[in-house]
PDB file of C-alpha atoms in Angstrom:
ATOM      1  CA  MET A   1     132.386 101.284  97.339  1.00 82.00           C
ATOM      2  CA  PHE A   2     129.847  98.810  98.657  1.00 95.00           C
ATOM      3  CA  ASP A   3     127.496  97.413  95.996  1.00 96.00           C
ATOM      4  CA  CYS A   4     123.883  96.910  97.102  1.00 97.00           C
ATOM      5  CA  GLY A   5     123.464  94.307  94.366  1.00 97.00           C
ATOM      6  CA  LYS A   6     119.971  93.128  93.501  1.00 98.00           C
ATOM      7  CA  ILE A   7     117.320  94.763  95.692  1.00 98.00           C
ATOM      8  CA  ALA A   8     114.020  93.286  96.869  1.00 98.00           C
ATOM      9  CA  ILE A   9     111.067  94.840  98.648  1.00 98.00           C
ATOM     10  CA  ILE A  10     109.393  92.816 101.409  1.00 98.00           C
ATOM     11  CA  GLY A  11     105.847  94.070 101.983  1.00 96.00           C
ATOM     12  CA  GLY A  12     102.878  95.263  99.980  1.00 95.00           C
ATOM     13  CA  GLY A  13     101.535  98.397 101.710  1.00 94.00           C
ATOM     14  CA  SER A  14     101.696 102.085 100.872  1.00 94.00           C
ATOM     15  CA  TRP A  15     105.225 102.752 102.148  1.00 96.00           C
ATOM     16  CA  ALA A  16     106.495  99.586 100.442  1.00 97.00           C
ATOM     17  CA  THR A  17     104.921 100.811  97.206  1.00 97.00           C
ATOM     18  CA  ALA A  18     106.481 104.272  97.569  1.00 97.00           C
ATOM     19  CA  ILE A  19     109.941 102.831  98.238  1.00 97.00           C
ATOM     20  CA  ALA A  20     109.566 100.415  95.317  1.00 97.00           C
ATOM     21  CA  LYS A  21     108.754 103.396  93.086  1.00 97.00           C
ATOM     22  CA  ILE A  22     111.956 105.135  94.175  1.00 96.00           C
ATOM     23  CA  VAL A  23     114.233 102.089  93.921  1.00 97.00           C
ATOM     24  CA  VAL A  24     113.013 100.705  90.612  1.00 97.00           C
ATOM     25  CA  SER A  25     113.477 104.092  88.928  1.00 95.00           C
ATOM     26  CA  HIS A  26     117.222 103.679  89.637  1.00 95.00           C
ATOM     27  CA  THR A  27     117.732  99.937  89.253  1.00 97.00           C
ATOM     28  CA  HIS A  28     115.062  99.059  86.652  1.00 97.00           C
ATOM     29  CA  HIS A  29     114.682  95.699  88.352  1.00 98.00           C
ATOM     30  CA  ILE A  30     113.443  94.705  91.805  1.00 98.00           C
ATOM     31  CA  GLY A  31     112.135  91.626  93.519  1.00 98.00           C
ATOM     32  CA  TRP A  32     108.901  92.150  95.402  1.00 98.00           C
ATOM     33  CA  TYR A  33     107.471  89.822  98.031  1.00 98.00           C
ATOM     34  CA  MET A  34     103.753  90.170  98.688  1.00 96.00           C
ATOM     35  CA  ARG A  35     101.834  87.788 100.878  1.00 94.00           C
ATOM     36  CA  ARG A  36      98.727  87.422  98.692  1.00 95.00           C
ATOM     37  CA  ASP A  37      98.755  85.875  95.221  1.00 96.00           C
ATOM     38  CA  ASP A  38      95.504  87.603  94.282  1.00 97.00           C
ATOM     39  CA  ARG A  39      97.093  91.008  94.959  1.00 97.00           C
ATOM     40  CA  ILE A  40     100.075  90.050  92.809  1.00 97.00           C
ATOM     41  CA  GLU A  41      97.815  88.970  89.935  1.00 97.00           C
ATOM     42  CA  ASP A  42      95.813  92.208  90.168  1.00 98.00           C
ATOM     43  CA  PHE A  43      99.052  94.203  90.280  1.00 98.00           C
ATOM     44  CA  ARG A  44     100.326  92.476  87.122  1.00 97.00           C
ATOM     45  CA  ARG A  45      97.037  93.076  85.344  1.00 97.00           C
ATOM     46  CA  MET A  46      96.619  96.739  86.332  1.00 97.00           C
ATOM     47  CA  SER A  47     100.317  97.770  86.554  1.00 97.00           C
ATOM     48  CA  HIS A  48      99.738  99.302  89.966  1.00 97.00           C
ATOM     49  CA  ASN A  49      99.220  98.153  93.513  1.00 97.00           C
ATOM     50  CA  PRO A  50      95.500  97.319  93.664  1.00 96.00           C
ATOM     51  CA  ALA A  51      95.170  98.268  97.331  1.00 94.00           C
ATOM     52  CA  TYR A  52      97.613 101.123  98.030  1.00 94.00           C
ATOM     53  CA  LEU A  53      98.789 104.225  96.155  1.00 96.00           C
ATOM     54  CA  THR A  54      96.823 103.160  93.105  1.00 95.00           C
ATOM     55  CA  SER A  55      97.936 106.232  91.134  1.00 95.00           C
ATOM     56  CA  VAL A  56     101.555 104.982  91.066  1.00 96.00           C
ATOM     57  CA  HIS A  57     102.110 102.964  87.887  1.00 96.00           C
ATOM     58  CA  PHE A  58     104.969 100.528  87.320  1.00 98.00           C
ATOM     59  CA  ASP A  59     106.590  98.783  84.389  1.00 97.00           C
ATOM     60  CA  ILE A  60     105.696  95.212  85.344  1.00 97.00           C
ATOM     61  CA  ASN A  61     108.598  93.896  83.270  1.00 97.00           C
ATOM     62  CA  GLU A  62     110.946  95.452  85.841  1.00 98.00           C
ATOM     63  CA  ILE A  63     109.478  93.527  88.791  1.00 98.00           C
ATOM     64  CA  GLU A  64     109.809  89.905  89.862  1.00 98.00           C
ATOM     65  CA  PHE A  65     106.808  89.263  92.123  1.00 98.00           C
ATOM     66  CA  SER A  66     106.488  86.303  94.464  1.00 98.00           C
ATOM     67  CA  SER A  67     104.398  85.254  97.445  1.00 97.00           C
ATOM     68  CA  ASP A  68     107.264  82.934  98.439  1.00 96.00           C
ATOM     69  CA  ILE A  69     109.495  84.906 100.788  1.00 96.00           C
ATOM     70  CA  ASN A  70     112.270  82.307 100.582  1.00 97.00           C
ATOM     71  CA  LYS A  71     112.426  82.536  96.792  1.00 97.00           C
ATOM     72  CA  ILE A  72     112.866  86.297  96.905  1.00 97.00           C
ATOM     73  CA  ILE A  73     115.385  86.270  99.754  1.00 96.00           C
ATOM     74  CA  GLN A  74     117.539  83.621  98.083  1.00 97.00           C
ATOM     75  CA  ALA A  75     117.697  85.579  94.824  1.00 97.00           C
ATOM     76  CA  TYR A  76     118.405  89.095  96.142  1.00 98.00           C
ATOM     77  CA  ASP A  77     121.280  90.765  97.975  1.00 98.00           C
ATOM     78  CA  THR A  78     119.623  93.764  99.656  1.00 98.00           C
ATOM     79  CA  LEU A  79     116.285  93.178 101.378  1.00 98.00           C
ATOM     80  CA  VAL A  80     114.130  96.187 102.209  1.00 98.00           C
ATOM     81  CA  PHE A  81     111.582  95.211 104.863  1.00 98.00           C
ATOM     82  CA  VAL A  82     108.485  97.407 104.766  1.00 97.00           C
ATOM     83  CA  THR A  83     105.841  95.374 106.575  1.00 94.00           C
ATOM     84  CA  PRO A  84     103.815  96.680 109.528  1.00 91.00           C
ATOM     85  CA  SER A  85     105.805  95.822 112.655  1.00 92.00           C
ATOM     86  CA  PRO A  86     103.008  93.669 114.192  1.00 90.00           C
ATOM     87  CA  TYR A  87     103.190  91.368 111.136  1.00 90.00           C
ATOM     88  CA  LEU A  88     106.965  91.052 110.804  1.00 93.00           C
ATOM     89  CA  LYS A  89     107.285  87.909 112.926  1.00 92.00           C
ATOM     90  CA  ASN A  90     104.532  86.127 110.973  1.00 90.00           C
ATOM     91  CA  HIS A  91     106.248  86.825 107.660  1.00 90.00           C
ATOM     92  CA  LEU A  92     109.608  85.651 108.993  1.00 93.00           C
ATOM     93  CA  ARG A  93     108.171  82.439 110.442  1.00 91.00           C
ATOM     94  CA  LYS A  94     108.101  81.118 106.871  1.00 90.00           C
ATOM     95  CA  LEU A  95     111.797  81.862 106.468  1.00 93.00           C
ATOM     96  CA  ARG A  96     114.012  78.869 105.667  1.00 93.00           C
ATOM     97  CA  THR A  97     116.849  80.868 104.129  1.00 92.00           C
ATOM     98  CA  ARG A  98     119.825  82.295 105.997  1.00 93.00           C
ATOM     99  CA  ILE A  99     119.823  86.087 105.989  1.00 96.00           C
ATOM    100  CA  LYS A 100     122.866  86.965 108.114  1.00 94.00           C
ATOM    101  CA  ASP A 101     124.941  87.631 104.979  1.00 95.00           C
ATOM    102  CA  LYS A 102     122.292  89.803 103.317  1.00 98.00           C
ATOM    103  CA  PHE A 103     122.165  93.594 103.586  1.00 98.00           C
ATOM    104  CA  ILE A 104     118.964  94.200 105.560  1.00 98.00           C
ATOM    105  CA  VAL A 105     117.259  97.596 105.330  1.00 98.00           C
ATOM    106  CA  THR A 106     114.261  98.237 107.543  1.00 97.00           C
ATOM    107  CA  ALA A 107     111.775 100.923 106.616  1.00 97.00           C
ATOM    108  CA  ILE A 108     109.470  99.793 109.432  1.00 95.00           C
ATOM    109  CA  LYS A 109     108.576 102.671 111.723  1.00 89.00           C
ATOM    110  CA  GLY A 110     107.502 100.465 114.584  1.00 90.00           C
ATOM    111  CA  ILE A 111     108.593  97.945 117.162  1.00 94.00           C
ATOM    112  CA  VAL A 112     108.185  94.165 117.220  1.00 94.00           C
ATOM    113  CA  PRO A 113     105.348  93.394 119.667  1.00 89.00           C
ATOM    114  CA  ASP A 114     105.984  90.825 122.429  1.00 88.00           C
ATOM    115  CA  GLU A 115     109.720  91.108 121.764  1.00 92.00           C
ATOM    116  CA  ASN A 116     109.904  94.840 122.597  1.00 94.00           C
ATOM    117  CA  LEU A 117     112.755  95.180 120.123  1.00 95.00           C
ATOM    118  CA  VAL A 118     113.174  97.671 117.308  1.00 96.00           C
ATOM    119  CA  CYS A 119     113.729  95.920 114.001  1.00 96.00           C
ATOM    120  CA  SER A 120     117.514  96.111 113.827  1.00 96.00           C
ATOM    121  CA  GLU A 121     117.762  94.573 117.300  1.00 97.00           C
ATOM    122  CA  TYR A 122     115.274  91.885 116.296  1.00 97.00           C
ATOM    123  CA  PHE A 123     117.218  90.894 113.170  1.00 97.00           C
ATOM    124  CA  HIS A 124     120.455  90.943 115.126  1.00 97.00           C
ATOM    125  CA  HIS A 125     119.302  88.906 118.137  1.00 96.00           C
ATOM    126  CA  VAL A 126     116.992  86.440 116.378  1.00 96.00           C
ATOM    127  CA  TYR A 127     118.666  86.012 112.969  1.00 96.00           C
ATOM    128  CA  ASP A 128     122.275  86.814 113.895  1.00 97.00           C
ATOM    129  CA  VAL A 129     122.566  89.582 111.300  1.00 98.00           C
ATOM    130  CA  PRO A 130     125.645  91.676 112.189  1.00 98.00           C
ATOM    131  CA  TYR A 131     124.967  95.347 112.877  1.00 97.00           C
ATOM    132  CA  GLU A 132     127.155  96.390 109.944  1.00 97.00           C
ATOM    133  CA  ASN A 133     124.675  94.558 107.663  1.00 98.00           C
ATOM    134  CA  LEU A 134     121.656  96.327 109.173  1.00 98.00           C
ATOM    135  CA  ALA A 135     120.343  99.681 107.995  1.00 98.00           C
ATOM    136  CA  CYS A 136     117.177 101.700 108.509  1.00 98.00           C
ATOM    137  CA  ILE A 137     115.344 104.376 106.563  1.00 98.00           C
ATOM    138  CA  GLY A 138     114.055 107.324 108.570  1.00 96.00           C
ATOM    139  CA  GLY A 139     112.853 110.815 107.947  1.00 91.00           C
ATOM    140  CA  PRO A 140     109.742 112.924 107.603  1.00 95.00           C
ATOM    141  CA  SER A 141     108.171 111.099 104.678  1.00 90.00           C
ATOM    142  CA  HIS A 142     104.592 110.077 104.104  1.00 91.00           C
ATOM    143  CA  ALA A 143     104.146 107.515 101.358  1.00 93.00           C
ATOM    144  CA  GLU A 144     101.368 109.568  99.789  1.00 93.00           C
ATOM    145  CA  GLU A 145     103.648 112.572  99.253  1.00 94.00           C
ATOM    146  CA  VAL A 146     106.466 110.426  97.883  1.00 93.00           C
ATOM    147  CA  ALA A 147     103.946 108.999  95.416  1.00 90.00           C
ATOM    148  CA  LEU A 148     103.072 112.552  94.377  1.00 92.00           C
ATOM    149  CA  GLU A 149     106.810 113.284  93.975  1.00 95.00           C
ATOM    150  CA  ARG A 150     106.706 116.049  96.559  1.00 96.00           C
ATOM    151  CA  LEU A 151     110.132 116.949  97.908  1.00 97.00           C
ATOM    152  CA  SER A 152     111.054 114.601 100.772  1.00 96.00           C
ATOM    153  CA  TYR A 153     114.175 114.010 102.881  1.00 97.00           C
ATOM    154  CA  LEU A 154     115.299 110.530 103.929  1.00 98.00           C
ATOM    155  CA  THR A 155     118.085 109.426 106.256  1.00 98.00           C
ATOM    156  CA  VAL A 156     119.744 106.035 105.888  1.00 98.00           C
ATOM    157  CA  GLY A 157     121.216 104.811 109.147  1.00 98.00           C
ATOM    158  CA  CYS A 158     123.840 102.048 109.328  1.00 98.00           C
ATOM    159  CA  ALA A 159     126.803 101.238 111.564  1.00 97.00           C
ATOM    160  CA  ASP A 160     128.800 100.870 108.332  1.00 98.00           C
ATOM    161  CA  GLU A 161     128.556 104.348 106.824  1.00 96.00           C
ATOM    162  CA  GLU A 162     129.871 103.160 103.446  1.00 98.00           C
ATOM    163  CA  LYS A 163     126.859 100.851 103.136  1.00 98.00           C
ATOM    164  CA  ALA A 164     124.548 103.675 104.178  1.00 98.00           C
ATOM    165  CA  ARG A 165     126.026 105.909 101.475  1.00 98.00           C
ATOM    166  CA  ALA A 166     125.657 103.148  98.885  1.00 98.00           C
ATOM    167  CA  PHE A 167     121.968 102.742  99.654  1.00 98.00           C
ATOM    168  CA  THR A 168     121.337 106.488  99.501  1.00 98.00           C
ATOM    169  CA  GLN A 169     122.424 106.252  95.857  1.00 96.00           C
ATOM    170  CA  VAL A 170     119.366 104.149  95.012  1.00 96.00           C
ATOM    171  CA  LEU A 171     117.045 106.577  96.844  1.00 97.00           C
ATOM    172  CA  THR A 172     118.300 109.991  95.734  1.00 97.00           C
ATOM    173  CA  SER A 173     116.277 111.666  92.976  1.00 95.00           C
ATOM    174  CA  ASN A 174     114.961 115.076  91.978  1.00 95.00           C
ATOM    175  CA  PHE A 175     112.313 114.766  94.716  1.00 96.00           C
ATOM    176  CA  ILE A 176     114.229 112.684  97.297  1.00 97.00           C
ATOM    177  CA  LYS A 177     117.195 114.154  99.159  1.00 97.00           C
ATOM    178  CA  THR A 178     119.224 111.823 101.365  1.00 98.00           C
ATOM    179  CA  LYS A 179     121.810 111.821 104.136  1.00 97.00           C
ATOM    180  CA  THR A 180     123.474 109.161 106.246  1.00 98.00           C
ATOM    181  CA  SER A 181     123.762 108.473 109.959  1.00 98.00           C
ATOM    182  CA  THR A 182     125.274 105.825 112.214  1.00 97.00           C
ATOM    183  CA  ASP A 183     122.522 106.279 114.832  1.00 98.00           C
ATOM    184  CA  VAL A 184     120.376 103.289 113.849  1.00 98.00           C
ATOM    185  CA  LEU A 185     118.862 102.734 117.305  1.00 97.00           C
ATOM    186  CA  GLY A 186     118.131 106.433 117.778  1.00 98.00           C
ATOM    187  CA  ILE A 187     116.357 106.648 114.427  1.00 98.00           C
ATOM    188  CA  GLU A 188     114.330 103.506 115.073  1.00 98.00           C
ATOM    189  CA  TYR A 189     113.280 104.403 118.617  1.00 98.00           C
ATOM    190  CA  SER A 190     112.372 107.955 117.599  1.00 98.00           C
ATOM    191  CA  SER A 191     110.259 106.448 114.786  1.00 97.00           C
ATOM    192  CA  VAL A 192     108.343 104.432 117.368  1.00 97.00           C
ATOM    193  CA  LEU A 193     107.920 107.355 119.757  1.00 98.00           C
ATOM    194  CA  LYS A 194     106.758 109.839 117.129  1.00 97.00           C
ATOM    195  CA  ASN A 195     103.834 107.517 116.387  1.00 97.00           C
ATOM    196  CA  VAL A 196     102.882 107.569 120.081  1.00 98.00           C
ATOM    197  CA  TYR A 197     103.100 111.352 120.144  1.00 98.00           C
ATOM    198  CA  ALA A 198     101.017 111.585 116.952  1.00 98.00           C
ATOM    199  CA  ILE A 199      98.281 109.615 118.706  1.00 98.00           C
ATOM    200  CA  ALA A 200      98.495 112.116 121.563  1.00 98.00           C
ATOM    201  CA  ALA A 201      98.204 114.974 119.066  1.00 98.00           C
ATOM    202  CA  GLY A 202      95.171 113.335 117.493  1.00 98.00           C
ATOM    203  CA  ILE A 203      93.505 112.758 120.865  1.00 98.00           C
ATOM    204  CA  CYS A 204      93.982 116.433 121.717  1.00 98.00           C
ATOM    205  CA  SER A 205      92.587 117.447 118.322  1.00 97.00           C
ATOM    206  CA  GLY A 206      89.559 115.218 118.881  1.00 98.00           C
ATOM    207  CA  LEU A 207      89.075 116.899 122.250  1.00 98.00           C
ATOM    208  CA  LYS A 208      89.128 120.325 120.518  1.00 97.00           C
ATOM    209  CA  TYR A 209      92.429 121.516 121.909  1.00 97.00           C
ATOM    210  CA  GLY A 210      93.725 124.165 119.555  1.00 96.00           C
ATOM    211  CA  ASP A 211      96.912 124.858 117.624  1.00 95.00           C
ATOM    212  CA  ASN A 212      98.478 126.718 120.535  1.00 96.00           C
ATOM    213  CA  PHE A 213      98.337 123.618 122.704  1.00 97.00           C
ATOM    214  CA  GLN A 214      99.416 121.341 119.852  1.00 96.00           C
ATOM    215  CA  ALA A 215     102.632 123.370 119.615  1.00 97.00           C
ATOM    216  CA  VAL A 216     103.237 122.974 123.356  1.00 97.00           C
ATOM    217  CA  LEU A 217     102.534 119.236 123.071  1.00 98.00           C
ATOM    218  CA  MET A 218     105.080 118.810 120.265  1.00 98.00           C
ATOM    219  CA  ALA A 219     107.675 120.880 122.148  1.00 97.00           C
ATOM    220  CA  ASN A 220     107.269 118.631 125.179  1.00 97.00           C
ATOM    221  CA  ALA A 221     107.257 115.531 122.978  1.00 98.00           C
ATOM    222  CA  VAL A 222     110.698 116.263 121.490  1.00 98.00           C
ATOM    223  CA  GLN A 223     112.074 116.825 124.985  1.00 97.00           C
ATOM    224  CA  GLU A 224     110.573 113.519 126.124  1.00 98.00           C
ATOM    225  CA  MET A 225     112.029 111.779 123.064  1.00 98.00           C
ATOM    226  CA  GLN A 226     115.448 113.240 123.774  1.00 98.00           C
ATOM    227  CA  ARG A 227     115.373 112.086 127.401  1.00 98.00           C
ATOM    228  CA  PHE A 228     114.592 108.535 126.324  1.00 98.00           C
ATOM    229  CA  LEU A 229     117.153 108.400 123.499  1.00 98.00           C
ATOM    230  CA  ASN A 230     119.877 109.719 125.791  1.00 97.00           C
ATOM    231  CA  ILE A 231     119.244 106.788 128.157  1.00 97.00           C
ATOM    232  CA  ILE A 232     118.599 103.952 125.688  1.00 96.00           C
ATOM    233  CA  HIS A 233     121.478 104.869 123.327  1.00 96.00           C
ATOM    234  CA  PRO A 234     123.667 107.649 124.762  1.00 96.00           C
ATOM    235  CA  ILE A 235     125.621 109.094 121.834  1.00 97.00           C
ATOM    236  CA  ASP A 236     126.150 112.610 120.521  1.00 95.00           C
ATOM    237  CA  ARG A 237     123.094 113.352 118.355  1.00 97.00           C
ATOM    238  CA  ASN A 238     121.118 116.441 117.412  1.00 97.00           C
ATOM    239  CA  VAL A 239     117.505 115.567 118.141  1.00 97.00           C
ATOM    240  CA  TYR A 240     116.431 118.615 116.111  1.00 97.00           C
ATOM    241  CA  ASP A 241     117.630 116.984 112.873  1.00 97.00           C
ATOM    242  CA  SER A 242     114.889 116.188 110.395  1.00 97.00           C
ATOM    243  CA  VAL A 243     115.080 112.432 111.021  1.00 97.00           C
ATOM    244  CA  TYR A 244     114.026 113.018 114.657  1.00 98.00           C
ATOM    245  CA  LEU A 245     112.145 116.310 115.038  1.00 98.00           C
ATOM    246  CA  GLY A 246     111.028 116.503 111.409  1.00 97.00           C
ATOM    247  CA  ASP A 247     109.520 113.024 111.499  1.00 97.00           C
ATOM    248  CA  LEU A 248     107.809 113.872 114.789  1.00 97.00           C
ATOM    249  CA  LEU A 249     106.273 117.046 113.370  1.00 97.00           C
ATOM    250  CA  VAL A 250     104.970 115.563 110.120  1.00 96.00           C
ATOM    251  CA  THR A 251     103.443 112.598 111.966  1.00 96.00           C
ATOM    252  CA  GLY A 252     101.915 114.830 114.609  1.00 96.00           C
ATOM    253  CA  TYR A 253     100.420 117.391 112.231  1.00 95.00           C
ATOM    254  CA  SER A 254      99.789 115.800 108.827  1.00 92.00           C
ATOM    255  CA  ASN A 255      96.396 114.639 107.620  1.00 87.00           C
ATOM    256  CA  PHE A 256      98.238 111.690 106.014  1.00 89.00           C
ATOM    257  CA  SER A 257      99.250 110.449 109.478  1.00 93.00           C
ATOM    258  CA  ARG A 258      97.210 107.365 110.341  1.00 93.00           C
ATOM    259  CA  ASN A 259      98.395 107.589 113.967  1.00 96.00           C
ATOM    260  CA  ARG A 260      97.048 111.125 114.252  1.00 97.00           C
ATOM    261  CA  VAL A 261      93.776 110.021 112.611  1.00 96.00           C
ATOM    262  CA  PHE A 262      93.533 107.104 115.054  1.00 97.00           C
ATOM    263  CA  GLY A 263      94.129 109.430 118.003  1.00 97.00           C
ATOM    264  CA  THR A 264      91.555 111.923 116.746  1.00 97.00           C
ATOM    265  CA  MET A 265      88.936 109.186 116.676  1.00 97.00           C
ATOM    266  CA  ILE A 266      89.820 108.204 120.258  1.00 97.00           C
ATOM    267  CA  GLY A 267      89.534 111.852 121.324  1.00 98.00           C
ATOM    268  CA  LYS A 268      86.100 112.033 119.706  1.00 97.00           C
ATOM    269  CA  GLY A 269      84.891 109.079 121.766  1.00 96.00           C
ATOM    270  CA  TYR A 270      85.570 106.028 119.624  1.00 96.00           C
ATOM    271  CA  SER A 271      86.667 102.886 121.397  1.00 95.00           C
ATOM    272  CA  VAL A 272      90.053 101.497 120.379  1.00 94.00           C
ATOM    273  CA  LYS A 273      88.431  98.573 118.571  1.00 92.00           C
ATOM    274  CA  SER A 274      85.897 100.681 116.678  1.00 94.00           C
ATOM    275  CA  ALA A 275      88.611 103.126 115.605  1.00 93.00           C
ATOM    276  CA  GLN A 276      90.779 100.270 114.319  1.00 90.00           C
ATOM    277  CA  ILE A 277      87.878  98.732 112.397  1.00 90.00           C
ATOM    278  CA  GLU A 278      86.860 102.019 110.776  1.00 90.00           C
ATOM    279  CA  MET A 279      90.439 102.929 109.770  1.00 85.00           C
ATOM    280  CA  GLU A 280      91.123  99.603 108.011  1.00 74.00           C
ATOM    281  CA  MET A 281      94.844 100.407 108.314  1.00 75.00           C
ATOM    282  CA  ILE A 282      97.458  99.770 110.988  1.00 81.00           C
ATOM    283  CA  ALA A 283      98.209 102.598 113.419  1.00 88.00           C
ATOM    284  CA  GLU A 284     101.573 101.318 114.604  1.00 92.00           C
ATOM    285  CA  GLY A 285     101.600 103.727 117.528  1.00 94.00           C
ATOM    286  CA  PHE A 286      98.920 101.642 119.235  1.00 95.00           C
ATOM    287  CA  PHE A 287     101.314  98.697 119.506  1.00 95.00           C
ATOM    288  CA  GLY A 288     104.309 100.956 120.017  1.00 96.00           C
ATOM    289  CA  THR A 289     102.696 102.575 123.048  1.00 97.00           C
ATOM    290  CA  LYS A 290     102.471  99.298 124.926  1.00 97.00           C
ATOM    291  CA  CYS A 291     105.980  98.202 123.937  1.00 96.00           C
ATOM    292  CA  MET A 292     107.538 101.523 124.929  1.00 97.00           C
ATOM    293  CA  LYS A 293     105.673 101.528 128.236  1.00 98.00           C
ATOM    294  CA  GLU A 294     107.064  98.067 129.016  1.00 97.00           C
ATOM    295  CA  ILE A 295     110.587  99.075 128.007  1.00 97.00           C
ATOM    296  CA  ASN A 296     110.387 102.200 130.138  1.00 97.00           C
ATOM    297  CA  ARG A 297     109.393 100.207 133.217  1.00 96.00           C
ATOM    298  CA  HIS A 298     113.075  99.235 133.291  1.00 94.00           C
ATOM    299  CA  MET A 299     114.515 102.560 132.100  1.00 95.00           C
ATOM    300  CA  HIS A 300     112.516 104.846 134.445  1.00 97.00           C
ATOM    301  CA  VAL A 301     112.642 107.835 132.082  1.00 98.00           C
ATOM    302  CA  ASN A 302     110.195 110.660 132.815  1.00 97.00           C
ATOM    303  CA  MET A 303     107.688 110.206 129.923  1.00 98.00           C
ATOM    304  CA  PRO A 304     104.331 111.788 130.823  1.00 98.00           C
ATOM    305  CA  ILE A 305     103.008 111.849 127.234  1.00 98.00           C
ATOM    306  CA  LEU A 306     103.734 108.150 126.738  1.00 98.00           C
ATOM    307  CA  ASP A 307     102.091 107.419 130.100  1.00 98.00           C
ATOM    308  CA  ALA A 308      98.987 109.433 129.179  1.00 98.00           C
ATOM    309  CA  VAL A 309      98.530 107.692 125.813  1.00 98.00           C
ATOM    310  CA  TYR A 310      99.047 104.298 127.448  1.00 98.00           C
ATOM    311  CA  ASN A 311      96.468 105.052 130.146  1.00 98.00           C
ATOM    312  CA  ILE A 312      93.908 106.111 127.530  1.00 98.00           C
ATOM    313  CA  LEU A 313      94.469 103.183 125.136  1.00 97.00           C
ATOM    314  CA  TYR A 314      95.135 100.333 127.553  1.00 97.00           C
ATOM    315  CA  GLU A 315      93.777 101.379 130.951  1.00 97.00           C
ATOM    316  CA  ARG A 316      90.638 102.934 129.418  1.00 94.00           C
ATOM    317  CA  ILE A 317      91.009 106.129 131.389  1.00 96.00           C
ATOM    318  CA  SER A 318      88.910 108.971 130.009  1.00 97.00           C
ATOM    319  CA  PRO A 319      90.832 111.035 127.426  1.00 98.00           C
ATOM    320  CA  GLN A 320      89.371 114.218 128.918  1.00 97.00           C
ATOM    321  CA  ILE A 321      90.721 113.377 132.370  1.00 96.00           C
ATOM    322  CA  GLU A 322      94.093 112.073 131.213  1.00 97.00           C
ATOM    323  CA  ILE A 323      94.845 114.973 128.872  1.00 97.00           C
ATOM    324  CA  LYS A 324      93.788 117.503 131.527  1.00 96.00           C
ATOM    325  CA  LEU A 325      96.319 115.939 133.904  1.00 96.00           C
ATOM    326  CA  LEU A 326      98.916 116.052 131.126  1.00 96.00           C
ATOM    327  CA  THR A 327      98.286 119.754 130.439  1.00 95.00           C
ATOM    328  CA  ASP A 328      98.895 120.535 134.090  1.00 93.00           C
ATOM    329  CA  SER A 329     102.366 118.973 133.853  1.00 89.00           C
ATOM    330  CA  PHE A 330     103.428 121.181 130.892  1.00 91.00           C
ATOM    331  CA  ARG A 331     105.056 124.571 131.202  1.00 78.00           C
TER     332      ARG A 331
END
C-alpha cells in the first residue's frame, strides 16, 4: 500500500483551511505554507485562520507553518495545492526544490491562466511530474459546509489508483465519504466548466429568471460538459456521477458559491470590475471562461453556455440580450 508520508497544505484560503481540518484530524501533523507572515502569526495567536473559516479551530502544536514554500516542499512527501488557480504560477516562481518525486494533489478547481492548462497538465509539462504522481480532489463540496461537518462526498482522481486509495484514507471521516477515479483530466475540466455554468446561473438569477429556467440551464450545462469531456479526454465515464453532475449542481445552486454570487451581480448590472471589488474573493470561473473559450477555439465543441458567459464578461454584450439568445437555443 502506498504511504502518503508527511502531508503539507499549500495555500491559505477557505478550501485550504477545510482540507487542513480534514487531514490533520487523521495525521495530527501537517506542514502549511501561507504566503503572508502576518497571517501565520495571527493564526498561531488565535488558533484559527484569521481570514477564512474563522470558526474552525486547530491545535497549533500539530502544524508547522512557513511562508517559505521551498522549506515546506523539501520537508514533506505529499503536497496538497489549494491556491486560487490565477495565483499558482506566482507561488511556484519561488520554487527552487525539485517536485517530480513528490506526490502532488491538486484541490484547485480552476485552470492556469495564460497556459490554458488544468493543474495536473501544468505540473506535468512544466515541472516534469509523472502522471502517476499527480492526483486531484473533486466533488460537490463547499468549504463552508465541510467546516460545519455537514456530510460531503469527495473523489480522489489519480492515474495510479493505489495512490488515490491511499489519499482517501486521510480524507475519510464520519462527515466525509470518499471514492477514487482514474479520470483526472475529466474531473479537472469539469471543475473548471462548472464554475462557468455557475456564473451563467447567477446571471440568470440576477435577471430574474426563475427556478424552472434554472433547471433547464443546468440540464443543458451537463450536456455541454459531456460533449466537451468526450472530445478533450474520450474515456468511458458517467457524467452523472457526483464528481461531475453533483459538483455542477452545488456550484450552480448554492448560496456558498462565489461564482454564482459573481454571476448574480453581473445579472443585476454590476460591471465585472465592480463585482470583483465588492466580492473580495476570487471567482475562478471568470478566468476559466476565457481559458475554456480559447481551448475550444481549437476543439470546436458546441458550447453555447460558455459562449454566452464569455460574450457577457469579455465582449461586454448585454446580459439581457445574450441570455435571451441562449434561451432560444434551449429545448
